[in-house]
PDB file of C-alpha atoms in Angstrom:
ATOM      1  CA  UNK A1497     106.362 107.438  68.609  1.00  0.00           C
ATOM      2  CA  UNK A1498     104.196 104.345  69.480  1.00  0.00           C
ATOM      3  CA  UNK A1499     102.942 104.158  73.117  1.00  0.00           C
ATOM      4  CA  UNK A1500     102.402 101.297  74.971  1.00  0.00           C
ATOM      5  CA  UNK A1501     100.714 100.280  78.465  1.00  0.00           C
ATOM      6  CA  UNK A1502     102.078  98.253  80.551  1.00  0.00           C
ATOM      7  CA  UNK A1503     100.102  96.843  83.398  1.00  0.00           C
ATOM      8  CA  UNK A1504     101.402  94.383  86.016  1.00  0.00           C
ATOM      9  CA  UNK A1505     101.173  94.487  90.149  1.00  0.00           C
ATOM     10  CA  UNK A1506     104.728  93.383  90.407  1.00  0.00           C
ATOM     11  CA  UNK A1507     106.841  96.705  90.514  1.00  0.00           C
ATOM     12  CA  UNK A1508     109.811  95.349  89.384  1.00  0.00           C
ATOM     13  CA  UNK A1509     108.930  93.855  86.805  1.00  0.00           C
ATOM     14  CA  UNK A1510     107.069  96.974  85.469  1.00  0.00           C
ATOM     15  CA  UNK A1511     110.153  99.162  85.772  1.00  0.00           C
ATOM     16  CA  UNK A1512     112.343  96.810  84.457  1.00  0.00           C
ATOM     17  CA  UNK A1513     109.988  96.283  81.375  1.00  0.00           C
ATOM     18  CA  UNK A1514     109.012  99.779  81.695  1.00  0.00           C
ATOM     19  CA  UNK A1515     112.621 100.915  81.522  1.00  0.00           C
ATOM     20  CA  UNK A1516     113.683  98.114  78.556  1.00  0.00           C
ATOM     21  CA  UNK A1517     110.866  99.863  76.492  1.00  0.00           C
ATOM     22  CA  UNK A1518     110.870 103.403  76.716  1.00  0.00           C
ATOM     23  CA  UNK A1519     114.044 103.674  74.902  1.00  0.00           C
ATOM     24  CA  UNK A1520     112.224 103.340  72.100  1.00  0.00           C
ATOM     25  CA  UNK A1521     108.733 103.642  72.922  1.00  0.00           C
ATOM     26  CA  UNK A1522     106.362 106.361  75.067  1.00  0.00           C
ATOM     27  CA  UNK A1523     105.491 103.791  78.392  1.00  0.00           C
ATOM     28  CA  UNK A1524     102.716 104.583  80.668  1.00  0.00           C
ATOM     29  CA  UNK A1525     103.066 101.861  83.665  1.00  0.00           C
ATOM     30  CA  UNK A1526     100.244 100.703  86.408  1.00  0.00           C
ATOM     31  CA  UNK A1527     100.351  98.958  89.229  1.00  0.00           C
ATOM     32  CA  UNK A1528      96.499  98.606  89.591  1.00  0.00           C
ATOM     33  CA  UNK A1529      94.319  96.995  86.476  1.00  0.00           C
ATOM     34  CA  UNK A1530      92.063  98.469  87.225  1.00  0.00           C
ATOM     35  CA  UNK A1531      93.699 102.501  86.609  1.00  0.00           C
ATOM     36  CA  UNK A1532      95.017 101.440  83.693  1.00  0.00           C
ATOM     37  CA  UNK A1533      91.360 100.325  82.031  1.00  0.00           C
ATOM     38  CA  UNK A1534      90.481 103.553  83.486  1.00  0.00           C
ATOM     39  CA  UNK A1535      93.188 105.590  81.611  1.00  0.00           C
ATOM     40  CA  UNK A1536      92.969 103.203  78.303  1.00  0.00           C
ATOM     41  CA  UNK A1537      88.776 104.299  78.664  1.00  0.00           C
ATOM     42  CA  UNK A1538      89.865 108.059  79.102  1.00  0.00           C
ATOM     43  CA  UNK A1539      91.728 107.965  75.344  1.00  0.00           C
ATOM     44  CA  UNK A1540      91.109 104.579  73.737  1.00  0.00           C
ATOM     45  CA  UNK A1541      92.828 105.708  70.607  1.00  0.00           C
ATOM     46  CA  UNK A1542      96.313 106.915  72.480  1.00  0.00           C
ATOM     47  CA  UNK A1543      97.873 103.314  72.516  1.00  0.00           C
ATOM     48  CA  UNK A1544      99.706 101.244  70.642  1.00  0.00           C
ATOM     49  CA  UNK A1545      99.687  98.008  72.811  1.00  0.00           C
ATOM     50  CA  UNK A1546      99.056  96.978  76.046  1.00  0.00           C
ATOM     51  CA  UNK A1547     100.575  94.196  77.929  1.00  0.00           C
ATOM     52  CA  UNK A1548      99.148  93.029  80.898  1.00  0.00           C
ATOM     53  CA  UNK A1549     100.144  90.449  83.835  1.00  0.00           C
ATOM     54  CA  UNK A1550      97.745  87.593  83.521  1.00  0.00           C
ATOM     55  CA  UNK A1551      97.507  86.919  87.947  1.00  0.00           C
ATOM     56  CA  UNK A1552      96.567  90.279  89.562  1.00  0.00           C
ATOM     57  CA  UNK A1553      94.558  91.255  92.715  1.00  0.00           C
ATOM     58  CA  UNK A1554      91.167  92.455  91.679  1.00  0.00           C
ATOM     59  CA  UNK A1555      91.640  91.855  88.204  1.00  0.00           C
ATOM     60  CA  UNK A1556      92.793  89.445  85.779  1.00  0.00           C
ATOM     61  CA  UNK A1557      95.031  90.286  82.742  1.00  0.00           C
ATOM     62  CA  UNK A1558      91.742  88.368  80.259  1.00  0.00           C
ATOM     63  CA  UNK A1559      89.359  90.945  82.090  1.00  0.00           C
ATOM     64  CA  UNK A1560      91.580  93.580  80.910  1.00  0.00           C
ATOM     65  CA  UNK A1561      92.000  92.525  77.672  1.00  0.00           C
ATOM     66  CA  UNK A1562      88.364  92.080  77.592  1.00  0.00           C
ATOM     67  CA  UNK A1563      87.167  95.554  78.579  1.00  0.00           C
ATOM     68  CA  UNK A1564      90.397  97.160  75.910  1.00  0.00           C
ATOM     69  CA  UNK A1565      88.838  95.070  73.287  1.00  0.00           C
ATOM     70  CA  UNK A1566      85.082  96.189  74.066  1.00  0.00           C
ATOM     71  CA  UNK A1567      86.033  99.228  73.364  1.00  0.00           C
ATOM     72  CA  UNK A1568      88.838  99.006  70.561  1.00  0.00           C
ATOM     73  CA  UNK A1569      89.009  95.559  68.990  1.00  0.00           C
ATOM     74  CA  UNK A1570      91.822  95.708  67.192  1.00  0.00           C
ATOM     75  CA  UNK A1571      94.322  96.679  69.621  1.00  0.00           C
ATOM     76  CA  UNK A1572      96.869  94.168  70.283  1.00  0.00           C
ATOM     77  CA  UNK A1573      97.420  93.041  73.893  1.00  0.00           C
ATOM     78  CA  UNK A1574      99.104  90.669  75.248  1.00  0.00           C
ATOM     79  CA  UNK A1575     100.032  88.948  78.474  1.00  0.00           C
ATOM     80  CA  UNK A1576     102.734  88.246  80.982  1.00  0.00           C
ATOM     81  CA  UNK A1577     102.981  85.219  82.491  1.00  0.00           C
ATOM     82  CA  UNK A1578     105.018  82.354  84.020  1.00  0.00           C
ATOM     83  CA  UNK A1579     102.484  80.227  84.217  1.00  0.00           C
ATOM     84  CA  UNK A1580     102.667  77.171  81.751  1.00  0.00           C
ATOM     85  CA  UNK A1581      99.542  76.851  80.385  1.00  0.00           C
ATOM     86  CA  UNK A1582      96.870  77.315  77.047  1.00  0.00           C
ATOM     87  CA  UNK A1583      95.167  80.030  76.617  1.00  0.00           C
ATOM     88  CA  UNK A1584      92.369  80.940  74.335  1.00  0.00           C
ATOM     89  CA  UNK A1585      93.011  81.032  71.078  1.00  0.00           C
ATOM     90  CA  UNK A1586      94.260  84.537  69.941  1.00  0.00           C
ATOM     91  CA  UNK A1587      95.754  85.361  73.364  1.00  0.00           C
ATOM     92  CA  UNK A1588      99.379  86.470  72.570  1.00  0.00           C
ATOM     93  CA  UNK A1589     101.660  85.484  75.862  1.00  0.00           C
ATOM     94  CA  UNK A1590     105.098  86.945  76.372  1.00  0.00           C
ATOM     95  CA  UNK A1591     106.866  84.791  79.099  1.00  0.00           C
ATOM     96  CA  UNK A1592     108.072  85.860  82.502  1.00  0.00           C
ATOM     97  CA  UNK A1593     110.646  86.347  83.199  1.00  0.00           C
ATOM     98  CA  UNK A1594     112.051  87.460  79.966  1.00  0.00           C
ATOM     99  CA  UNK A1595     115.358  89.611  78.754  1.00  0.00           C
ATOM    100  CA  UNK A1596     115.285  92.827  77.363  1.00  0.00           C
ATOM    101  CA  UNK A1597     115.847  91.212  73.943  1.00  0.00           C
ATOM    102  CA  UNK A1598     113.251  88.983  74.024  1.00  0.00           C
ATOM    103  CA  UNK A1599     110.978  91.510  75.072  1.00  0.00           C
ATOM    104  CA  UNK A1600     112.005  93.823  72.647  1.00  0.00           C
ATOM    105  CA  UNK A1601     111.019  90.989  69.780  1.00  0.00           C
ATOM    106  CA  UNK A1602     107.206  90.367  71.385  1.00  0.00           C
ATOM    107  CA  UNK A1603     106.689  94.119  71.293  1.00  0.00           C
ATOM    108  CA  UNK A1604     108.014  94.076  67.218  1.00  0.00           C
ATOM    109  CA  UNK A1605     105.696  91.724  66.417  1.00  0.00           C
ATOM    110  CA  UNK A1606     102.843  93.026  67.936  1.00  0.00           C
ATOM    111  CA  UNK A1607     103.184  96.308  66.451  1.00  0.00           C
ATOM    112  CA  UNK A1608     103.715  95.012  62.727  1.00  0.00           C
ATOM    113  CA  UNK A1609     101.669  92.265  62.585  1.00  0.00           C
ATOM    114  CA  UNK A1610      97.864  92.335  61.141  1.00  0.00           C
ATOM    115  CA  UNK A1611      95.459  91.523  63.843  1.00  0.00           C
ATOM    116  CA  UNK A1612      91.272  91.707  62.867  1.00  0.00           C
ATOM    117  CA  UNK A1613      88.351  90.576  64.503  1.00  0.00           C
ATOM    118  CA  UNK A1614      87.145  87.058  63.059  1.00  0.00           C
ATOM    119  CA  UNK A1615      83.336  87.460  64.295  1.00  0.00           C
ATOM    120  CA  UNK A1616      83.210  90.395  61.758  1.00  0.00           C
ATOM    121  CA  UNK A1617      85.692  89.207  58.882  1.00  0.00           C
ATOM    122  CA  UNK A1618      83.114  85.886  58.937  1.00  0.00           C
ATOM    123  CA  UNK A1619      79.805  87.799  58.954  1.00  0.00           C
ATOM    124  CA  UNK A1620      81.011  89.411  56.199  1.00  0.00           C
ATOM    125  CA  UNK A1621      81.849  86.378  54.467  1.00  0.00           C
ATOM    126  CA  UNK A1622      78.709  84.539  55.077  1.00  0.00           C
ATOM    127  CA  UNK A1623      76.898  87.434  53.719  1.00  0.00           C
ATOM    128  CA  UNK A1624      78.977  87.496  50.408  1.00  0.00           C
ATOM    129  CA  UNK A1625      78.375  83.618  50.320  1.00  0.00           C
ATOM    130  CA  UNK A1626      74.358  83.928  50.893  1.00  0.00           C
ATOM    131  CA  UNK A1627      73.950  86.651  48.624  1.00  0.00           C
ATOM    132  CA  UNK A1628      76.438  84.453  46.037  1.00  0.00           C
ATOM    133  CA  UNK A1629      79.186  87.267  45.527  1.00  0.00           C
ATOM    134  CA  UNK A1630      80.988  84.275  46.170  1.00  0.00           C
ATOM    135  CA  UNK A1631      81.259  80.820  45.727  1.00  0.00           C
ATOM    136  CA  UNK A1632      81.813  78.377  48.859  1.00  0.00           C
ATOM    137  CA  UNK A1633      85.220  77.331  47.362  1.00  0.00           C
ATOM    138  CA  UNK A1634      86.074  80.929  47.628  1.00  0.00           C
ATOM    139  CA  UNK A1635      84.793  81.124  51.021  1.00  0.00           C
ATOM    140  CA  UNK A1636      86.161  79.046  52.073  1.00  0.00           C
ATOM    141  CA  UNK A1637      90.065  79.901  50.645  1.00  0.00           C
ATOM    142  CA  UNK A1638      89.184  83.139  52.160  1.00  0.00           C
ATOM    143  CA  UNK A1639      89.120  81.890  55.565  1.00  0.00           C
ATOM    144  CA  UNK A1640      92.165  79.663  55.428  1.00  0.00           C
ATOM    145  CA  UNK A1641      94.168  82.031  53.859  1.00  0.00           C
ATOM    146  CA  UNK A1642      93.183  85.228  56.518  1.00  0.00           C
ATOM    147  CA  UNK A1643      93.237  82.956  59.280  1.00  0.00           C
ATOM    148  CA  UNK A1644      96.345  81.114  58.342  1.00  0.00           C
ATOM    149  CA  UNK A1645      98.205  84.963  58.365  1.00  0.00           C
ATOM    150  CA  UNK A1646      96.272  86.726  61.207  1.00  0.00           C
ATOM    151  CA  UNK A1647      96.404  87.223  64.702  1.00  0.00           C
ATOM    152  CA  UNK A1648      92.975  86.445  65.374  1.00  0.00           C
ATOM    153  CA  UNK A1649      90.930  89.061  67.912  1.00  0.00           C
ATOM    154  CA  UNK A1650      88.823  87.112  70.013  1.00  0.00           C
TER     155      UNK A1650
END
Protein backbone atom coordinates (compact mmCIF):
# COMPACT_ATOMS: atom_id res chain seq x y z
CA UNK A 1 0.00 0.00 0.00
CA UNK A 2 1.28 3.49 -1.10
CA UNK A 3 1.82 6.03 1.74
CA UNK A 4 1.42 9.46 1.55
CA UNK A 5 2.23 12.69 3.79
CA UNK A 6 0.13 15.07 4.26
CA UNK A 7 1.25 18.32 5.75
CA UNK A 8 -0.97 21.36 6.39
CA UNK A 9 -1.43 23.68 9.78
CA UNK A 10 -5.13 23.72 9.29
CA UNK A 11 -6.48 20.62 11.31
CA UNK A 12 -9.43 20.23 9.56
CA UNK A 13 -8.46 20.17 6.61
CA UNK A 14 -5.78 17.49 7.40
CA UNK A 15 -8.34 15.12 8.90
CA UNK A 16 -10.72 15.61 6.42
CA UNK A 17 -8.04 14.92 3.65
CA UNK A 18 -6.41 12.65 5.99
CA UNK A 19 -9.61 10.68 6.48
CA UNK A 20 -10.72 10.90 2.41
CA UNK A 21 -7.29 9.13 1.82
CA UNK A 22 -6.58 6.50 4.09
CA UNK A 23 -9.27 4.40 2.75
CA UNK A 24 -7.11 3.57 0.32
CA UNK A 25 -3.82 4.75 1.20
CA UNK A 26 -1.33 4.49 4.57
CA UNK A 27 -1.61 8.61 5.75
CA UNK A 28 0.84 10.04 8.09
CA UNK A 29 -0.58 13.76 8.89
CA UNK A 30 1.42 16.98 10.45
CA UNK A 31 0.46 19.91 11.69
CA UNK A 32 4.03 21.43 11.83
CA UNK A 33 6.32 21.52 8.39
CA UNK A 34 8.67 21.41 9.90
CA UNK A 35 8.06 17.47 11.76
CA UNK A 36 7.07 16.29 8.77
CA UNK A 37 10.63 17.21 6.82
CA UNK A 38 11.91 15.76 9.91
CA UNK A 39 10.06 12.38 9.57
CA UNK A 40 10.33 12.43 5.49
CA UNK A 41 14.54 12.92 6.48
CA UNK A 42 14.21 9.94 9.05
CA UNK A 43 13.04 7.38 5.94
CA UNK A 44 13.19 9.28 2.65
CA UNK A 45 12.31 6.16 0.77
CA UNK A 46 8.90 5.33 2.94
CA UNK A 47 6.63 7.73 0.82
CA UNK A 48 4.74 7.78 -1.93
CA UNK A 49 3.71 11.53 -2.10
CA UNK A 50 3.54 14.34 -0.09
CA UNK A 51 1.17 17.15 -0.24
CA UNK A 52 1.79 20.13 1.49
CA UNK A 53 -0.22 23.53 2.32
CA UNK A 54 1.54 26.23 0.41
CA UNK A 55 0.87 29.32 3.58
CA UNK A 56 2.21 27.88 6.88
CA UNK A 57 3.81 29.45 10.03
CA UNK A 58 7.50 28.85 9.95
CA UNK A 59 7.51 27.22 6.78
CA UNK A 60 6.31 27.41 3.39
CA UNK A 61 4.85 24.43 1.41
CA UNK A 62 8.03 25.41 -1.69
CA UNK A 63 10.56 25.09 1.35
CA UNK A 64 9.18 21.77 1.92
CA UNK A 65 9.11 20.64 -1.32
CA UNK A 66 12.53 21.93 -1.60
CA UNK A 67 14.25 20.11 1.27
CA UNK A 68 11.94 16.47 0.02
CA UNK A 69 13.44 17.04 -3.31
CA UNK A 70 17.16 17.63 -1.97
CA UNK A 71 17.01 14.61 -0.75
CA UNK A 72 14.74 12.43 -3.18
CA UNK A 73 14.12 14.18 -6.49
CA UNK A 74 11.75 12.28 -7.89
CA UNK A 75 9.13 12.22 -5.39
CA UNK A 76 6.04 13.86 -6.37
CA UNK A 77 4.65 16.63 -4.13
CA UNK A 78 2.29 18.78 -4.46
CA UNK A 79 0.49 21.70 -2.89
CA UNK A 80 -2.69 22.93 -1.32
CA UNK A 81 -3.83 26.07 -1.89
CA UNK A 82 -6.66 28.61 -2.38
CA UNK A 83 -4.70 31.07 -3.45
CA UNK A 84 -5.11 32.00 -7.24
CA UNK A 85 -1.93 32.32 -8.49
CA UNK A 86 1.31 30.80 -10.88
CA UNK A 87 3.59 28.91 -9.60
CA UNK A 88 6.87 27.67 -10.86
CA UNK A 89 6.83 25.58 -13.44
CA UNK A 90 6.56 21.87 -12.30
CA UNK A 91 4.72 22.76 -9.08
CA UNK A 92 1.60 20.46 -9.11
CA UNK A 93 -1.37 22.47 -7.07
CA UNK A 94 -4.45 20.69 -5.84
CA UNK A 95 -7.08 23.42 -4.93
CA UNK A 96 -8.59 24.19 -1.57
CA UNK A 97 -11.09 23.51 -0.76
CA UNK A 98 -11.65 20.43 -2.73
CA UNK A 99 -14.17 17.17 -2.47
CA UNK A 100 -13.18 13.90 -1.69
CA UNK A 101 -13.48 13.07 -5.41
CA UNK A 102 -11.47 15.55 -6.63
CA UNK A 103 -8.92 14.80 -4.26
CA UNK A 104 -9.01 11.35 -4.87
CA UNK A 105 -8.17 12.20 -8.84
CA UNK A 106 -4.90 14.63 -7.86
CA UNK A 107 -3.60 11.80 -5.71
CA UNK A 108 -4.18 9.16 -9.04
CA UNK A 109 -2.31 11.17 -11.05
CA UNK A 110 0.45 11.79 -9.02
CA UNK A 111 1.07 8.30 -8.28
CA UNK A 112 0.92 7.06 -12.05
CA UNK A 113 2.33 9.67 -13.77
CA UNK A 114 6.25 9.84 -14.84
CA UNK A 115 7.93 12.65 -13.11
CA UNK A 116 12.17 13.10 -13.73
CA UNK A 117 14.46 15.70 -13.04
CA UNK A 118 15.12 17.95 -16.27
CA UNK A 119 18.66 19.37 -14.99
CA UNK A 120 19.84 15.68 -15.30
CA UNK A 121 17.69 14.30 -18.35
CA UNK A 122 19.46 17.62 -20.23
CA UNK A 123 23.04 17.04 -19.05
CA UNK A 124 22.70 13.90 -20.33
CA UNK A 125 21.54 15.05 -23.53
CA UNK A 126 24.07 17.68 -24.09
CA UNK A 127 26.66 15.15 -23.45
CA UNK A 128 25.24 12.67 -26.11
CA UNK A 129 25.01 15.80 -28.46
CA UNK A 130 28.84 16.97 -27.76
CA UNK A 131 30.20 13.68 -27.98
CA UNK A 132 27.78 13.25 -31.40
CA UNK A 133 25.82 10.02 -30.18
CA UNK A 134 23.34 12.23 -31.46
CA UNK A 135 22.43 14.59 -33.86
CA UNK A 136 20.84 18.11 -32.78
CA UNK A 137 17.60 17.15 -34.65
CA UNK A 138 17.49 14.27 -32.32
CA UNK A 139 18.19 16.39 -29.46
CA UNK A 140 16.25 18.23 -29.85
CA UNK A 141 12.92 15.69 -30.55
CA UNK A 142 14.19 14.27 -27.40
CA UNK A 143 13.41 17.19 -25.40
CA UNK A 144 10.03 18.02 -26.86
CA UNK A 145 8.87 14.74 -26.75
CA UNK A 146 10.04 14.03 -22.71
CA UNK A 147 9.04 17.34 -21.82
CA UNK A 148 5.82 17.40 -23.71
CA UNK A 149 4.84 13.91 -21.44
CA UNK A 150 6.59 14.67 -18.08
CA UNK A 151 5.97 16.23 -14.97
CA UNK A 152 8.99 18.15 -14.84
CA UNK A 153 11.07 18.10 -11.22
CA UNK A 154 12.33 21.38 -10.65
Amino acid sequence: MKTIMIIDDDKVILDLFGSFLERKYNVETYMYPEEGVKQFILNPNKYDLIITDLMMAKMSGLDVISEVHNIRKDLPVAIFTGIGRFYPEGIYVIPKPCDHETLMKHVEELLTSEFFDVEDFLKKSVNKLLDNSITKEEFIANCMENINSHYILI
